[in-house]
Amino acid sequence: GSGEGGVEFRDVSFTYPGAEEPVLRNISFKARKGETVAIIGSTGSGKTSVLNLIPRFYDVAEGEVLVDGIDVRRYSQHALRAKLGYVSQRAVLFSGTVSGNVAYGGSAAPGSDAEEGVRRAVAIAQGTDFVERMEGQYEGRIAQGGDNVSGGQKQRLSIARAVYRQPDIYLFDDSFSALDYRTDRELRAALRRETGGATTIIVAQRIGTIKDADRILVLEDGRIVGSGTHEELLQDCETYQEIALS
Ligand code: M5T
Ligand code: MG
């Protein structure tokens, strides 16, 4: 099995409801507890689709997706989602306070433990500076859709929302794309430091974000065409070389 905090795909093929062609074909990989596995590949290669199968936004018909060594279909929705910190490709904020957005529906009244948790999560997500510059700070208002914060600030708040829940497994779908390199690096270092043994699956477009992952999967047209460390893939995966050189 893949143990606590692990994710495993066993020969997964997947076709969206109503589609004719499979979007993923024969995907197998393991992310063991505490590992970071990155997924890279061109637009439309199936990266988001891989992540979508873990919280069961869709069910596979072929193969198996396992969390902690157990088929995801055997969990209740609640039990499965409690393990996962999913950050979607489009950061979604709702109208409310910063705290309310990070604690996602839970209340985080000033002075409460929950507010401490919000501050910690925002700090790990490298958001302290901009939140503390906002009027009202943690009680400051976020407009509908997060229209009053920048793209990178939105990403950091949606990452903070995942951190707040202290999941065993993080799923980041291109969650660092609007961050400058330094913030990207510092955020990932803080996550590693502060979230100890969490397993991380990180989809990204740029090499800098994934270079230090334990393993990188290269997707092309829904298939894994390369798997290894940055150095290994530079040696023997043509698709990876193309991405790295672009
Ligand atoms: C792979 C199709 C999409 C594309 C292929 C998420 C989603 C995707 N697709 C659907 O039909 N329904 C869906 O809900 O699947 O798409 P992806 O997995 O989104 O690719 P990606 O994440 O590698 O691309 P990008 O642009 O985010 O880098 O044919 O139409
Ligand atoms: Mg995507």
XYZ file of C-alpha atoms and ligand atoms in Angstrom:
277
model
C 0.000 0.000 0.000
C 1.005 3.644 -0.144
C 0.663 4.217 3.607
C -0.794 7.161 5.474
C -0.654 10.379 3.491
C 0.137 8.494 0.304
C -1.503 8.785 -3.095
C -1.304 6.138 -5.754
C -2.655 5.781 -9.277
C -2.776 2.228 -10.610
C -3.145 2.038 -14.343
C -5.826 4.725 -14.468
C -7.546 5.585 -17.708
C -10.301 8.157 -17.692
C -12.875 9.534 -20.105
C -15.027 12.546 -19.205
C -18.755 11.819 -19.205
C -20.032 12.274 -22.746
C -16.555 12.456 -24.308
C -15.432 9.903 -26.860
C -11.705 9.838 -26.288
C -10.026 9.099 -22.957
C -8.286 12.124 -21.491
C -5.930 9.990 -19.362
C -4.396 6.707 -20.388
C -2.661 4.148 -18.183
C -1.520 6.572 -15.514
C 0.461 4.926 -12.714
C 2.462 6.704 -10.052
C 2.977 6.856 -6.310
C 3.411 9.796 -3.977
C 4.530 8.409 -0.653
C 3.967 10.157 2.629
C 5.991 13.370 2.763
C 7.032 13.275 -0.861
C 6.512 15.999 -3.410
C 5.459 14.769 -6.811
C 5.190 17.333 -9.582
C 3.198 17.115 -12.790
C 4.233 19.140 -15.790
C 3.077 19.111 -19.382
C 1.624 21.355 -22.035
C -1.818 22.900 -21.815
C -4.522 20.277 -22.264
C -2.169 17.391 -21.463
C -4.385 16.270 -18.550
C -2.725 17.684 -15.430
C -5.919 19.066 -13.895
C -7.724 15.880 -14.848
C -5.233 13.819 -12.813
C -5.790 15.999 -9.746
C -9.588 15.955 -10.191
C -9.695 12.213 -9.663
C -8.188 12.387 -6.164
C -11.058 14.250 -4.409
C -13.449 12.264 -6.634
C -14.734 15.155 -8.679
C -14.986 12.289 -11.139
C -14.724 8.533 -10.676
C -12.475 6.369 -12.760
C -13.909 3.463 -14.675
C -10.543 1.830 -15.292
C -7.771 1.413 -12.775
C -7.649 2.607 -9.201
C -6.929 5.808 -7.308
C -5.791 5.168 -3.738
C -5.369 7.489 -0.780
C -3.565 6.023 2.215
C -3.625 2.712 0.394
C -7.426 2.669 0.138
C -9.491 3.074 -3.026
C -10.990 6.582 -2.959
C -14.408 5.098 -3.769
C -14.423 3.468 -0.349
C -14.247 6.757 1.574
C -17.167 8.950 2.462
C -16.931 12.279 0.652
C -16.327 13.981 3.982
C -13.551 11.636 5.147
C -11.762 11.868 1.824
C -11.933 15.656 1.526
C -10.772 16.055 5.144
C -7.453 14.515 4.140
C -6.969 16.722 1.106
C -5.962 20.329 0.704
C -7.003 21.031 -2.870
C -6.109 24.367 -4.413
C -7.844 24.724 -7.752
C -6.339 26.277 -10.843
C -8.646 29.260 -10.547
C -8.379 30.734 -7.065
C -11.893 31.227 -5.761
C -12.562 33.884 -3.148
C -15.973 34.945 -1.909
C -17.190 38.220 -0.588
C -16.389 38.397 3.118
C -13.366 38.966 5.316
C -9.824 37.710 4.788
C -10.278 35.446 7.836
C -13.592 34.133 6.574
C -12.050 33.263 3.234
C -9.102 31.464 4.797
C -11.195 29.653 7.431
C -13.644 28.908 4.619
C -17.018 29.250 6.201
C -15.703 28.474 9.680
C -15.690 31.542 11.890
C -12.382 33.001 12.962
C -13.354 35.747 15.382
C -10.562 38.110 16.432
C -8.646 36.675 19.403
C -9.869 33.091 18.870
C -7.706 30.019 18.215
C -9.182 29.978 14.761
C -7.785 33.448 14.133
C -4.350 32.215 15.236
C -4.726 29.440 12.690
C -5.635 31.966 10.006
C -2.575 34.084 10.793
C -0.321 31.058 10.687
C -1.782 29.860 7.393
C -1.475 33.320 5.841
C 2.139 33.534 7.064
C 3.039 30.194 5.466
C 1.343 31.340 2.256
C 3.543 34.479 2.330
C 0.515 36.719 2.659
C 1.218 38.464 5.973
C 2.659 41.621 4.423
C -0.184 42.371 2.083
C -2.914 41.354 4.529
C -1.458 43.561 7.238
C -1.321 46.463 4.787
C -5.005 46.036 3.930
C -7.554 48.183 5.665
C -9.030 46.036 8.455
C -6.249 43.459 8.028
C -7.607 39.970 8.824
C -11.082 41.467 9.132
C -10.555 43.412 5.915
C -13.100 42.921 3.148
C -12.617 40.753 0.137
C -14.955 41.730 -2.685
C -17.028 39.168 -4.592
C -14.656 37.002 -6.615
C -11.686 38.646 -4.921
C -11.839 41.582 -7.318
C -9.991 43.881 -4.931
C -6.898 41.687 -4.594
C -4.282 40.843 -7.209
C -3.953 37.461 -8.905
C -0.948 36.525 -6.782
C -2.689 37.657 -3.597
C -5.708 35.557 -4.527
C -3.490 32.539 -5.047
C -1.834 33.055 -1.692
C -5.186 33.301 0.113
C -6.441 30.153 -1.533
C -3.222 28.375 -0.555
C -3.683 29.715 3.007
C -7.184 28.211 2.967
C -5.719 24.777 2.264
C -2.964 25.211 4.883
C -5.519 26.253 7.503
C -7.188 22.851 7.266
C -3.893 21.035 7.972
C -4.441 18.321 5.390
C -2.248 15.223 5.029
C -2.113 15.743 1.288
C -1.810 18.952 -0.722
C -3.005 19.159 -4.298
C -1.820 22.337 -5.975
C -3.120 22.974 -9.468
C -0.911 25.634 -10.952
C -1.273 27.514 -7.683
C 2.009 29.375 -7.934
C 1.731 30.713 -11.474
C 0.943 34.299 -10.488
C 3.729 34.489 -7.901
C 7.150 35.890 -8.599
C 9.966 33.353 -8.343
C 11.098 34.490 -4.931
C 7.641 34.310 -3.353
C 7.078 30.964 -5.050
C 10.314 29.606 -3.572
C 9.729 31.033 -0.104
C 6.171 29.781 0.010
C 7.204 26.245 -0.883
C 10.061 26.337 1.644
C 7.652 27.502 4.377
C 5.215 24.746 3.461
C 7.919 22.106 3.685
C 9.143 23.478 6.993
C 5.757 24.005 8.627
C 3.702 21.140 7.306
C 6.205 18.425 8.139
C 5.126 15.170 6.647
C 2.445 16.377 4.248
C 2.451 14.778 0.832
C 2.311 17.255 -2.025
C 1.225 16.904 -5.613
C 1.990 20.032 -7.497
C 0.979 20.872 -11.042
C 3.039 23.626 -12.570
C 3.999 25.212 -15.851
C 7.457 26.403 -14.964
C 10.486 24.330 -14.142
C 11.595 26.498 -11.204
C 8.497 25.487 -9.231
C 9.058 21.752 -9.583
C 12.814 21.302 -9.987
C 13.367 20.116 -6.432
C 10.409 17.694 -6.377
C 11.178 14.092 -5.393
C 9.701 12.988 -8.684
C 8.371 14.780 -11.735
C 5.804 13.269 -14.085
C 5.755 14.588 -17.624
C 2.318 14.377 -19.228
C 1.645 14.476 -22.917
C -1.811 13.811 -24.398
C -2.939 12.122 -21.197
C 0.015 9.765 -20.940
C 3.071 9.807 -18.733
C 5.998 10.175 -21.116
C 8.652 10.697 -18.479
C 9.110 10.245 -14.761
C 12.132 11.036 -12.635
C 14.045 13.833 -10.999
C 14.838 17.076 -12.804
C 18.352 15.837 -13.633
C 17.144 12.463 -14.840
C 14.493 13.989 -17.076
C 16.930 16.506 -18.533
C 19.014 13.499 -19.541
C 16.374 11.301 -21.063
C 12.989 12.940 -21.634
C 12.674 14.918 -24.820
C 9.389 16.551 -23.820
C 10.946 17.685 -20.546
C 13.985 19.072 -22.325
C 11.684 21.097 -24.563
C 9.821 22.507 -21.556
C 13.054 23.239 -19.720
C 14.566 25.060 -22.662
C 11.472 27.113 -23.538
C -7.306 17.818 -20.566
C -10.684 18.156 -21.115
C -10.015 19.377 -21.711
C -8.768 18.819 -22.358
C -8.457 17.598 -21.519
C -10.779 19.797 -16.417
C -11.506 19.260 -17.632
C -10.824 18.993 -18.806
N -11.476 18.470 -19.913
C -12.835 18.226 -19.882
O -13.410 17.772 -20.867
N -13.545 18.505 -18.724
C -12.923 19.008 -17.603
O -13.587 19.240 -16.555
O -9.622 17.303 -20.775
O -7.577 18.968 -19.815
P -6.863 19.352 -18.439
O -6.741 18.160 -17.593
O -7.617 20.505 -17.891
O -5.420 19.782 -18.970
P -4.262 20.603 -18.225
O -4.618 20.861 -16.825
O -2.994 19.874 -18.486
O -4.216 21.978 -19.038
P -3.823 23.472 -18.541
O -4.325 24.365 -19.618
O -4.467 23.725 -17.241
O -2.307 23.520 -18.469
O -9.043 18.378 -23.669
O -10.845 19.994 -22.646
Mg -5.052 22.522 -15.758
